[in-house]
mmCIF file of C-alpha atoms and ligand atoms in Angstrom:
data_model
loop_
_atom_site.group_PDB
_atom_site.id
_atom_site.type_symbol
_atom_site.label_atom_id
_atom_site.label_comp_id
_atom_site.label_asym_id
_atom_site.label_seq_id
_atom_site.Cartn_x
_atom_site.Cartn_y
_atom_site.Cartn_z
ATOM 1 C CA MET A 419 -3.956 10.306 -37.802
ATOM 2 C CA ARG A 420 -2.180 12.205 -35.068
ATOM 3 C CA LEU A 421 -1.880 15.932 -35.680
ATOM 4 C CA TYR A 422 0.454 16.545 -32.783
ATOM 5 C CA ASN A 423 3.407 14.981 -31.100
ATOM 6 C CA THR A 424 1.665 13.327 -28.131
ATOM 7 C CA LYS A 425 4.342 14.587 -25.735
ATOM 8 C CA THR A 426 3.665 18.254 -26.412
ATOM 9 C CA LYS A 427 0.016 18.354 -27.514
ATOM 10 C CA PRO A 428 -1.686 20.943 -25.386
ATOM 11 C CA MET A 429 -4.852 20.002 -23.552
ATOM 12 C CA LYS A 430 -7.315 21.612 -21.186
ATOM 13 C CA ALA A 431 -7.207 20.842 -17.490
ATOM 14 C CA LEU A 432 -9.543 22.275 -14.887
ATOM 15 C CA GLN A 433 -7.219 23.357 -12.085
ATOM 16 C CA PHE A 434 -8.783 23.843 -8.665
ATOM 17 C CA THR A 435 -6.883 26.757 -7.150
ATOM 18 C CA GLY A 436 -8.577 26.815 -3.726
ATOM 19 C CA ASN A 437 -11.149 29.204 -2.290
ATOM 20 C CA LYS A 438 -14.001 28.105 -4.588
ATOM 21 C CA THR A 439 -12.070 28.936 -7.739
ATOM 22 C CA PHE A 440 -11.170 26.981 -10.849
ATOM 23 C CA ASP A 441 -8.898 27.859 -13.730
ATOM 24 C CA LEU A 442 -9.218 26.102 -17.091
ATOM 25 C CA GLN A 443 -5.598 25.914 -18.218
ATOM 26 C CA ASP A 444 -3.778 24.698 -21.344
ATOM 27 C CA VAL A 445 -1.268 22.195 -20.067
ATOM 28 C CA ASP A 446 1.142 19.665 -21.487
ATOM 29 C CA LEU A 447 0.268 16.023 -21.661
ATOM 30 C CA GLN A 448 1.931 13.943 -18.976
ATOM 31 C CA PRO A 449 4.222 11.180 -20.203
ATOM 32 C CA VAL A 450 2.650 7.754 -19.722
ATOM 33 C CA ALA A 451 4.559 5.772 -17.109
ATOM 34 C CA PRO A 452 4.975 1.993 -17.277
ATOM 35 C CA GLY A 453 1.817 0.296 -15.989
ATOM 36 C CA GLU A 454 -0.318 3.319 -16.817
ATOM 37 C CA VAL A 455 -2.702 4.309 -19.572
ATOM 38 C CA ARG A 456 -3.608 7.752 -20.822
ATOM 39 C CA LEU A 457 -7.353 8.273 -21.000
ATOM 40 C CA LYS A 458 -9.257 10.648 -23.233
ATOM 41 C CA VAL A 459 -11.896 11.639 -20.710
ATOM 42 C CA ALA A 460 -15.475 11.821 -22.002
ATOM 43 C CA TYR A 461 -17.453 12.798 -18.872
ATOM 44 C CA CYS A 462 -16.556 13.443 -15.244
ATOM 45 C CA GLY A 463 -19.321 13.538 -12.633
ATOM 46 C CA VAL A 464 -19.232 16.004 -9.752
ATOM 47 C CA CYS A 465 -19.225 14.057 -6.471
ATOM 48 C CA GLY A 466 -20.289 15.351 -3.054
ATOM 49 C CA THR A 467 -16.606 14.974 -2.174
ATOM 50 C CA ASP A 468 -15.657 17.390 -4.962
ATOM 51 C CA VAL A 469 -18.162 19.891 -3.568
ATOM 52 C CA HIS A 470 -16.594 19.517 -0.105
ATOM 53 C CA ILE A 471 -13.160 20.155 -1.631
ATOM 54 C CA TYR A 472 -14.562 23.219 -3.431
ATOM 55 C CA HIS A 473 -15.672 24.470 0.006
ATOM 56 C CA GLY A 474 -12.173 24.045 1.432
ATOM 57 C CA ALA A 475 -12.385 20.567 3.003
ATOM 58 C CA MET A 476 -9.490 18.089 2.703
ATOM 59 C CA ALA A 477 -7.102 20.946 1.830
ATOM 60 C CA GLN A 478 -4.200 19.097 3.459
ATOM 61 C CA ARG A 479 -4.656 16.202 1.014
ATOM 62 C CA LEU A 480 -4.495 18.373 -2.130
ATOM 63 C CA THR A 481 -1.497 19.929 -3.861
ATOM 64 C CA LEU A 482 -2.837 23.183 -5.327
ATOM 65 C CA PRO A 483 -3.390 23.913 -8.091
ATOM 66 C CA GLN A 484 -4.831 20.465 -8.658
ATOM 67 C CA VAL A 485 -7.259 18.743 -10.982
ATOM 68 C CA ILE A 486 -9.974 16.937 -8.987
ATOM 69 C CA GLY A 487 -12.773 14.542 -10.009
ATOM 70 C CA HIS A 488 -13.017 10.742 -10.024
ATOM 71 C CA GLU A 489 -16.346 9.736 -11.651
ATOM 72 C CA VAL A 490 -15.165 9.237 -15.176
ATOM 73 C CA SER A 491 -16.020 7.606 -18.470
ATOM 74 C CA ALA A 492 -13.269 7.602 -21.067
ATOM 75 C CA GLU A 493 -11.552 6.018 -24.028
ATOM 76 C CA ILE A 494 -7.998 4.756 -23.851
ATOM 77 C CA ASP A 495 -5.679 7.105 -25.761
ATOM 78 C CA VAL A 496 -2.252 5.588 -25.046
ATOM 79 C CA VAL A 497 -1.332 2.227 -23.531
ATOM 80 C CA GLY A 498 1.817 2.390 -21.403
ATOM 81 C CA GLU A 499 4.693 -0.037 -21.291
ATOM 82 C CA GLY A 500 3.988 -3.350 -19.587
ATOM 83 C CA VAL A 501 0.192 -2.973 -19.795
ATOM 84 C CA SER A 502 -1.647 -5.950 -21.263
ATOM 85 C CA GLY A 503 -5.317 -6.574 -21.979
ATOM 86 C CA TRP A 504 -6.103 -2.993 -23.018
ATOM 87 C CA GLN A 505 -6.088 -1.270 -26.392
ATOM 88 C CA VAL A 506 -6.342 2.264 -27.710
ATOM 89 C CA GLY A 507 -10.048 3.096 -28.107
ATOM 90 C CA ASP A 508 -11.313 0.781 -25.354
ATOM 91 C CA ARG A 509 -14.188 2.378 -23.414
ATOM 92 C CA VAL A 510 -13.561 2.365 -19.677
ATOM 93 C CA THR A 511 -14.314 3.752 -16.257
ATOM 94 C CA VAL A 512 -11.840 4.132 -13.388
ATOM 95 C CA ARG A 513 -11.914 2.670 -9.864
ATOM 96 C CA PRO A 514 -10.015 5.589 -8.334
ATOM 97 C CA LEU A 515 -8.079 3.761 -5.604
ATOM 98 C CA LYS A 516 -4.334 3.219 -5.199
ATOM 99 C CA PRO A 517 -4.043 0.779 -2.292
ATOM 100 C CA GLY A 518 -0.379 1.448 -1.377
ATOM 101 C CA GLN A 519 1.703 -0.825 0.817
ATOM 102 C CA ALA A 520 -0.330 -3.315 2.852
ATOM 103 C CA MET A 521 -0.116 -2.964 6.648
ATOM 104 C CA ALA A 522 -0.949 -5.468 9.394
ATOM 105 C CA VAL A 523 -3.804 -3.269 10.567
ATOM 106 C CA ASP A 524 -5.437 -3.514 7.117
ATOM 107 C CA ASN A 525 -6.380 -7.117 7.855
ATOM 108 C CA GLY A 526 -5.844 -7.955 4.196
ATOM 109 C CA VAL A 527 -8.562 -5.558 3.056
ATOM 110 C CA ARG A 528 -7.090 -3.640 0.131
ATOM 111 C CA HIS A 529 -9.719 -1.043 -0.724
ATOM 112 C CA ILE A 530 -9.533 0.868 2.594
ATOM 113 C CA GLY A 531 -5.960 0.164 3.702
ATOM 114 C CA GLN A 532 -3.965 2.611 5.784
ATOM 115 C CA ASN A 533 -1.799 3.671 2.814
ATOM 116 C CA LEU A 534 -4.723 4.034 0.411
ATOM 117 C CA LYS A 535 -4.537 6.985 -1.937
ATOM 118 C CA PHE A 536 -7.743 8.211 -3.497
ATOM 119 C CA ILE A 537 -7.146 9.256 -7.099
ATOM 120 C CA GLY A 538 -8.706 12.676 -7.680
ATOM 121 C CA ILE A 539 -7.999 13.852 -4.121
ATOM 122 C CA ASP A 540 -4.541 12.627 -3.120
ATOM 123 C CA THR A 541 -3.405 12.593 -6.766
ATOM 124 C CA PRO A 542 -4.689 14.460 -9.876
ATOM 125 C CA GLY A 543 -8.241 13.698 -10.982
ATOM 126 C CA GLY A 544 -10.346 13.398 -14.104
ATOM 127 C CA MET A 545 -11.670 16.930 -14.744
ATOM 128 C CA GLN A 546 -9.339 17.326 -17.720
ATOM 129 C CA GLN A 547 -9.187 16.208 -21.335
ATOM 130 C CA TYR A 548 -6.482 13.584 -20.840
ATOM 131 C CA TRP A 549 -5.762 11.721 -17.617
ATOM 132 C CA ASN A 550 -3.070 9.174 -16.787
ATOM 133 C CA VAL A 551 -4.139 6.378 -14.435
ATOM 134 C CA PRO A 552 -2.746 2.977 -13.438
ATOM 135 C CA ALA A 553 -4.092 0.280 -15.781
ATOM 136 C CA ASN A 554 -5.181 -1.786 -12.761
ATOM 137 C CA THR A 555 -7.861 0.821 -11.953
ATOM 138 C CA LEU A 556 -9.712 0.270 -15.246
ATOM 139 C CA HIS A 557 -13.059 -1.428 -15.768
ATOM 140 C CA ARG A 558 -14.399 -2.044 -19.266
ATOM 141 C CA LEU A 559 -17.675 -0.388 -20.311
ATOM 142 C CA PRO A 560 -19.915 -2.427 -22.630
ATOM 143 C CA ASP A 561 -20.512 -0.981 -26.104
ATOM 144 C CA ASN A 562 -24.230 -0.459 -25.418
ATOM 145 C CA LEU A 563 -23.580 1.728 -22.365
ATOM 146 C CA PRO A 564 -23.635 5.463 -23.200
ATOM 147 C CA LEU A 565 -20.577 7.313 -21.860
ATOM 148 C CA THR A 566 -22.869 9.646 -19.898
ATOM 149 C CA ILE A 567 -24.100 6.589 -17.972
ATOM 150 C CA GLY A 568 -20.526 5.303 -17.791
ATOM 151 C CA ALA A 569 -19.708 8.329 -15.624
ATOM 152 C CA MET A 570 -22.399 7.120 -13.176
ATOM 153 C CA VAL A 571 -20.703 3.756 -12.599
ATOM 154 C CA GLU A 572 -18.451 4.981 -9.747
ATOM 155 C CA PRO A 573 -21.309 6.239 -7.533
ATOM 156 C CA LEU A 574 -23.355 3.170 -8.528
ATOM 157 C CA ALA A 575 -20.437 0.986 -7.366
ATOM 158 C CA VAL A 576 -20.635 2.759 -3.977
ATOM 159 C CA ALA A 577 -24.296 1.742 -3.791
ATOM 160 C CA CYS A 578 -23.510 -1.849 -4.830
ATOM 161 C CA HIS A 579 -20.879 -2.047 -2.065
ATOM 162 C CA ASP A 580 -23.293 -0.635 0.539
ATOM 163 C CA VAL A 581 -26.071 -3.050 -0.443
ATOM 164 C CA ARG A 582 -23.646 -5.998 -0.527
ATOM 165 C CA LEU A 583 -22.237 -5.246 2.927
ATOM 166 C CA GLY A 584 -25.790 -4.711 4.209
ATOM 167 C CA GLU A 585 -26.568 -8.249 2.916
ATOM 168 C CA VAL A 586 -29.876 -7.084 1.463
ATOM 169 C CA LYS A 587 -32.014 -10.027 0.354
ATOM 170 C CA ALA A 588 -35.182 -10.371 -1.724
ATOM 171 C CA GLY A 589 -38.306 -9.631 0.281
ATOM 172 C CA GLU A 590 -36.516 -7.628 2.984
ATOM 173 C CA ASN A 591 -37.726 -4.226 4.130
ATOM 174 C CA VAL A 592 -35.120 -1.530 3.482
ATOM 175 C CA VAL A 593 -35.256 2.098 4.641
ATOM 176 C CA ILE A 594 -32.850 4.683 3.239
ATOM 177 C CA ILE A 595 -32.379 7.848 5.275
ATOM 178 C CA GLY A 596 -31.348 10.545 2.799
ATOM 179 C CA GLY A 597 -32.333 10.703 -0.879
ATOM 180 C CA GLY A 598 -29.315 12.352 -2.511
ATOM 181 C CA PRO A 599 -27.519 10.641 -5.415
ATOM 182 C CA ILE A 600 -26.030 7.841 -3.285
ATOM 183 C CA GLY A 601 -29.243 7.251 -1.303
ATOM 184 C CA MET A 602 -31.202 7.079 -4.539
ATOM 185 C CA LEU A 603 -28.710 4.620 -6.086
ATOM 186 C CA ILE A 604 -28.820 2.417 -2.968
ATOM 187 C CA ALA A 605 -32.611 2.388 -3.293
ATOM 188 C CA LEU A 606 -32.429 1.328 -6.941
ATOM 189 C CA VAL A 607 -29.856 -1.409 -6.278
ATOM 190 C CA ALA A 608 -31.779 -2.719 -3.232
ATOM 191 C CA ARG A 609 -34.996 -2.768 -5.272
ATOM 192 C CA GLN A 610 -33.206 -4.657 -8.024
ATOM 193 C CA LYS A 611 -32.310 -7.294 -5.359
ATOM 194 C CA GLY A 612 -36.024 -7.692 -4.679
ATOM 195 C CA ALA A 613 -36.190 -5.636 -1.483
ATOM 196 C CA ASN A 614 -39.179 -3.567 -0.407
ATOM 197 C CA VAL A 615 -37.634 -0.071 -0.401
ATOM 198 C CA LEU A 616 -38.617 3.206 1.293
ATOM 199 C CA ILE A 617 -36.689 6.494 0.959
ATOM 200 C CA SER A 618 -36.879 9.112 3.714
ATOM 201 C CA GLU A 619 -35.935 12.560 2.403
ATOM 202 C CA VAL A 620 -36.850 16.142 3.297
ATOM 203 C CA ASN A 621 -36.507 17.750 -0.151
ATOM 204 C CA GLU A 622 -39.786 17.643 -2.089
ATOM 205 C CA ALA A 623 -38.192 17.701 -5.551
ATOM 206 C CA ARG A 624 -36.020 14.707 -4.629
ATOM 207 C CA LEU A 625 -39.088 12.907 -3.297
ATOM 208 C CA GLN A 626 -40.856 13.527 -6.597
ATOM 209 C CA LEU A 627 -37.881 12.198 -8.541
ATOM 210 C CA ALA A 628 -37.823 9.045 -6.390
ATOM 211 C CA GLU A 629 -41.553 8.573 -6.957
ATOM 212 C CA SER A 630 -41.106 9.038 -10.715
ATOM 213 C CA MET A 631 -38.767 6.017 -10.563
ATOM 214 C CA GLY A 632 -41.455 4.026 -8.754
ATOM 215 C CA LEU A 633 -39.843 4.233 -5.309
ATOM 216 C CA ALA A 634 -41.867 4.613 -2.111
ATOM 217 C CA THR A 635 -41.040 7.809 -0.212
ATOM 218 C CA VAL A 636 -41.727 9.621 3.036
ATOM 219 C CA ASN A 637 -40.931 13.144 4.210
ATOM 220 C CA PRO A 638 -40.006 12.927 7.918
ATOM 221 C CA LYS A 639 -40.764 16.658 8.257
ATOM 222 C CA ASP A 640 -44.466 15.998 7.627
ATOM 223 C CA THR A 641 -44.849 12.412 8.800
ATOM 224 C CA ASP A 642 -43.881 10.422 11.912
ATOM 225 C CA LEU A 643 -41.188 8.267 10.330
ATOM 226 C CA VAL A 644 -41.298 5.446 12.909
ATOM 227 C CA ALA A 645 -45.091 5.096 12.568
ATOM 228 C CA HIS A 646 -44.772 5.268 8.787
ATOM 229 C CA VAL A 647 -42.153 2.492 8.693
ATOM 230 C CA GLU A 648 -44.308 0.401 11.040
ATOM 231 C CA ASN A 649 -47.162 0.790 8.581
ATOM 232 C CA PHE A 650 -44.974 0.281 5.487
ATOM 233 C CA THR A 651 -43.589 -2.991 6.901
ATOM 234 C CA LYS A 652 -46.887 -4.191 8.435
ATOM 235 C CA GLY A 653 -45.330 -4.021 11.891
ATOM 236 C CA ALA A 654 -42.159 -5.948 11.012
ATOM 237 C CA MET A 655 -39.939 -2.814 10.865
ATOM 238 C CA ALA A 656 -36.801 -2.558 8.722
ATOM 239 C CA ASP A 657 -34.422 -5.440 8.046
ATOM 240 C CA VAL A 658 -31.809 -2.934 6.879
ATOM 241 C CA VAL A 659 -31.489 0.834 7.415
ATOM 242 C CA PHE A 660 -28.994 2.873 5.385
ATOM 243 C CA GLU A 661 -27.865 6.136 7.022
ATOM 244 C CA VAL A 662 -26.946 8.347 4.070
ATOM 245 C CA SER A 663 -28.043 11.748 5.420
ATOM 246 C CA GLY A 664 -24.923 12.620 7.401
ATOM 247 C CA VAL A 665 -26.899 14.669 9.936
ATOM 248 C CA GLN A 666 -27.827 14.102 13.587
ATOM 249 C CA ALA A 667 -31.523 13.670 12.763
ATOM 250 C CA GLY A 668 -30.631 10.688 10.579
ATOM 251 C CA VAL A 669 -28.438 9.156 13.291
ATOM 252 C CA THR A 670 -31.195 9.664 15.855
ATOM 253 C CA THR A 671 -33.729 7.964 13.602
ATOM 254 C CA MET A 672 -31.600 5.089 12.345
ATOM 255 C CA THR A 673 -31.779 3.137 15.641
ATOM 256 C CA GLN A 674 -35.562 3.496 15.872
ATOM 257 C CA LEU A 675 -36.369 1.798 12.569
ATOM 258 C CA PRO A 676 -34.808 -1.714 12.574
ATOM 259 C CA ARG A 677 -36.499 -4.917 13.699
ATOM 260 C CA VAL A 678 -34.857 -7.244 16.231
ATOM 261 C CA ARG A 679 -31.402 -8.165 14.887
ATOM 262 C CA GLY A 680 -31.804 -5.643 12.050
ATOM 263 C CA ARG A 681 -28.774 -4.057 10.376
ATOM 264 C CA ILE A 682 -27.784 -0.425 10.053
ATOM 265 C CA VAL A 683 -25.325 0.467 7.292
ATOM 266 C CA MET A 684 -23.292 3.640 7.845
ATOM 267 C CA VAL A 685 -22.792 5.173 4.419
ATOM 268 C CA ALA A 686 -22.624 8.915 5.198
ATOM 269 C CA ILE A 687 -19.355 10.583 6.158
ATOM 270 C CA HIS A 688 -19.892 11.899 9.691
ATOM 271 C CA ALA A 689 -16.850 14.114 10.187
ATOM 272 C CA GLU A 690 -17.858 14.904 13.801
ATOM 273 C CA PRO A 691 -18.872 12.430 16.557
ATOM 274 C CA LYS A 692 -22.647 12.264 17.017
ATOM 275 C CA ALA A 693 -25.020 11.063 19.743
ATOM 276 C CA VAL A 694 -26.184 7.464 19.138
ATOM 277 C CA ASP A 695 -28.907 5.611 21.072
ATOM 278 C CA LEU A 696 -26.763 2.631 22.111
ATOM 279 C CA PHE A 697 -29.568 1.215 24.229
ATOM 280 C CA ARG A 698 -31.348 0.221 21.020
ATOM 281 C CA PHE A 699 -28.367 -1.885 19.937
ATOM 282 C CA PHE A 700 -28.609 -3.793 23.213
ATOM 283 C CA TRP A 701 -32.387 -3.988 23.314
ATOM 284 C CA ARG A 702 -32.953 -5.233 19.775
ATOM 285 C CA GLU A 703 -29.533 -6.850 19.207
ATOM 286 C CA LEU A 704 -28.880 -4.513 16.285
ATOM 287 C CA LYS A 705 -25.813 -4.598 14.056
ATOM 288 C CA LEU A 706 -23.940 -1.530 12.758
ATOM 289 C CA ILE A 707 -22.010 -2.020 9.516
ATOM 290 C CA GLY A 708 -19.575 0.548 8.098
ATOM 291 C CA ALA A 709 -19.305 0.698 4.297
ATOM 292 C CA ARG A 710 -16.684 2.748 2.499
ATOM 293 C CA VAL A 711 -15.953 3.098 -1.224
ATOM 294 C CA TYR A 712 -15.869 -0.186 -3.197
ATOM 295 C CA GLU A 713 -14.008 -3.274 -4.280
ATOM 296 C CA PRO A 714 -13.449 -4.427 -7.885
ATOM 297 C CA GLU A 715 -16.489 -6.759 -7.768
ATOM 298 C CA ASP A 716 -18.724 -3.789 -6.904
ATOM 299 C CA PHE A 717 -17.590 -2.041 -10.089
ATOM 300 C CA GLU A 718 -18.282 -5.157 -12.132
ATOM 301 C CA GLU A 719 -21.749 -5.445 -10.589
ATOM 302 C CA ALA A 720 -22.423 -1.734 -11.175
ATOM 303 C CA ILE A 721 -21.447 -2.043 -14.847
ATOM 304 C CA ALA A 722 -23.643 -5.137 -15.290
ATOM 305 C CA LEU A 723 -26.594 -3.366 -13.622
ATOM 306 C CA ALA A 724 -26.110 -0.228 -15.714
ATOM 307 C CA ALA A 725 -25.957 -2.341 -18.876
ATOM 308 C CA SER A 726 -29.084 -4.317 -17.880
ATOM 309 C CA GLU A 727 -31.036 -1.075 -18.078
ATOM 310 C CA ALA A 728 -30.453 -1.142 -21.838
ATOM 311 C CA SER A 729 -32.262 -4.505 -22.129
ATOM 312 C CA THR A 730 -34.852 -3.915 -19.363
ATOM 313 C CA PRO A 731 -35.617 -0.175 -19.246
ATOM 314 C CA GLY A 732 -36.859 1.196 -15.930
ATOM 315 C CA THR A 733 -35.044 -1.173 -13.555
ATOM 316 C CA LEU A 734 -32.087 1.124 -13.015
ATOM 317 C CA PRO A 735 -32.889 4.450 -14.673
ATOM 318 C CA LEU A 736 -29.492 6.082 -14.106
ATOM 319 C CA GLY A 737 -30.177 8.692 -16.765
ATOM 320 C CA ALA A 738 -33.028 10.080 -14.633
ATOM 321 C CA LEU A 739 -30.466 10.996 -11.966
ATOM 322 C CA ILE A 740 -28.420 13.196 -14.303
ATOM 323 C CA THR A 741 -29.562 16.749 -13.587
ATOM 324 C CA GLN A 742 -27.291 18.581 -16.022
ATOM 325 C CA ILE A 743 -24.429 18.009 -18.463
ATOM 326 C CA SER A 744 -22.116 20.986 -18.981
ATOM 327 C CA PRO A 745 -18.830 21.625 -20.768
ATOM 328 C CA LEU A 746 -15.719 21.505 -18.604
ATOM 329 C CA ALA A 747 -15.263 25.226 -19.245
ATOM 330 C CA ASP A 748 -18.481 25.924 -17.285
ATOM 331 C CA ALA A 749 -17.303 24.144 -14.111
ATOM 332 C CA LYS A 750 -17.401 27.290 -11.988
ATOM 333 C CA SER A 751 -21.073 27.911 -12.702
ATOM 334 C CA VAL A 752 -21.834 24.191 -12.228
ATOM 335 C CA PHE A 753 -20.383 24.217 -8.702
ATOM 336 C CA GLU A 754 -22.300 27.433 -7.956
ATOM 337 C CA THR A 755 -25.507 25.824 -9.245
ATOM 338 C CA ILE A 756 -24.947 22.769 -7.033
ATOM 339 C CA ASP A 757 -24.570 25.079 -4.026
ATOM 340 C CA ASN A 758 -27.836 26.836 -4.839
ATOM 341 C CA ASN A 759 -29.930 23.849 -5.877
ATOM 342 C CA PRO A 760 -30.436 21.347 -3.040
ATOM 343 C CA ALA A 761 -32.811 19.368 -5.284
ATOM 344 C CA GLY A 762 -30.122 18.675 -7.888
ATOM 345 C CA MET A 763 -28.742 15.169 -8.267
ATOM 346 C CA LYS A 764 -25.826 14.335 -10.567
ATOM 347 C CA TYR A 765 -23.991 16.984 -12.579
ATOM 348 C CA LEU A 766 -21.631 15.831 -15.344
ATOM 349 C CA LEU A 767 -18.810 17.794 -16.916
ATOM 350 C CA GLN A 768 -18.170 16.988 -20.566
ATOM 351 C CA CYS A 769 -14.400 16.882 -21.020
ATOM 352 C CA ASP A 770 -13.995 15.897 -24.685
ATOM 353 C CA LEU A 771 -15.149 19.142 -26.279
HETATM 354 ZN ZN1 ZN B 2191 -17.760 9.947 -6.054
#
């Protein structure tokens, strides 16, 4: 039974107002446009991108005050006109991309086209109780997948895309430079493909977490990384290196680790140009592969992998990556905690309180 007229029912929305401040406001529900659904948001993960926005990055893309956030699990609350295949109550996650008009330069690739809008940055995001999104962004969550894990599907889809573009195969040696949430997810997905995986990370708590999930680790502060990889791969060196650190040290190292004709996948966002040892590309005939966001098939793979954990525990322990779950009202302290806790992994905001 509905207690309110859906057009006027007040809801809570976490408005980012700039300068590291949020305001939890009572706002009106937005009318549901044709082709859209209204979601009742369960959880919204805090992405590294959200933390950058909190620090003032990408200000020109936002319209303040604005709700941010894009790592969501939800139930459908209202199905808009012209939407088929979805029903009220369906459990979903959102692929937060609006491709926009295709351009010649896009080369037919829809997920990173020139007119792409990222939902939760260029348009309002999911850190609110109810959120309207185009129905074509939805992916169904299986009934056995907890909604907390459902909020991990978006970052897991990033990892699936990175591993797919890196063409990781069973038996290959894979080195991941940087063990934050995305690096850790790449490691888990690559391991699930049958690769021999090593994570290089400087934070001891993150190294311990990786080890608790059965992943091999190395701290390049204490150990010569090149010698370690040589040893780890019995002299073969890496088939694939993922640069996820975003810092010069990672870029410097990434060319030293691959075998002849090895691949390097650029996952991190390097906002500034960095020095790269191009000689190594020539000398070992290396390949550099850029990988950005995801395509629908990466979401489907991520959901299948997340669901497989329910039948085979331990293969993809996404729950182990959730550091903290907090009510939406505590967002300010959550962002402050993230700033002060470099060991933290994934923080979720619970939006359906
Ligand atoms: Zn994200």
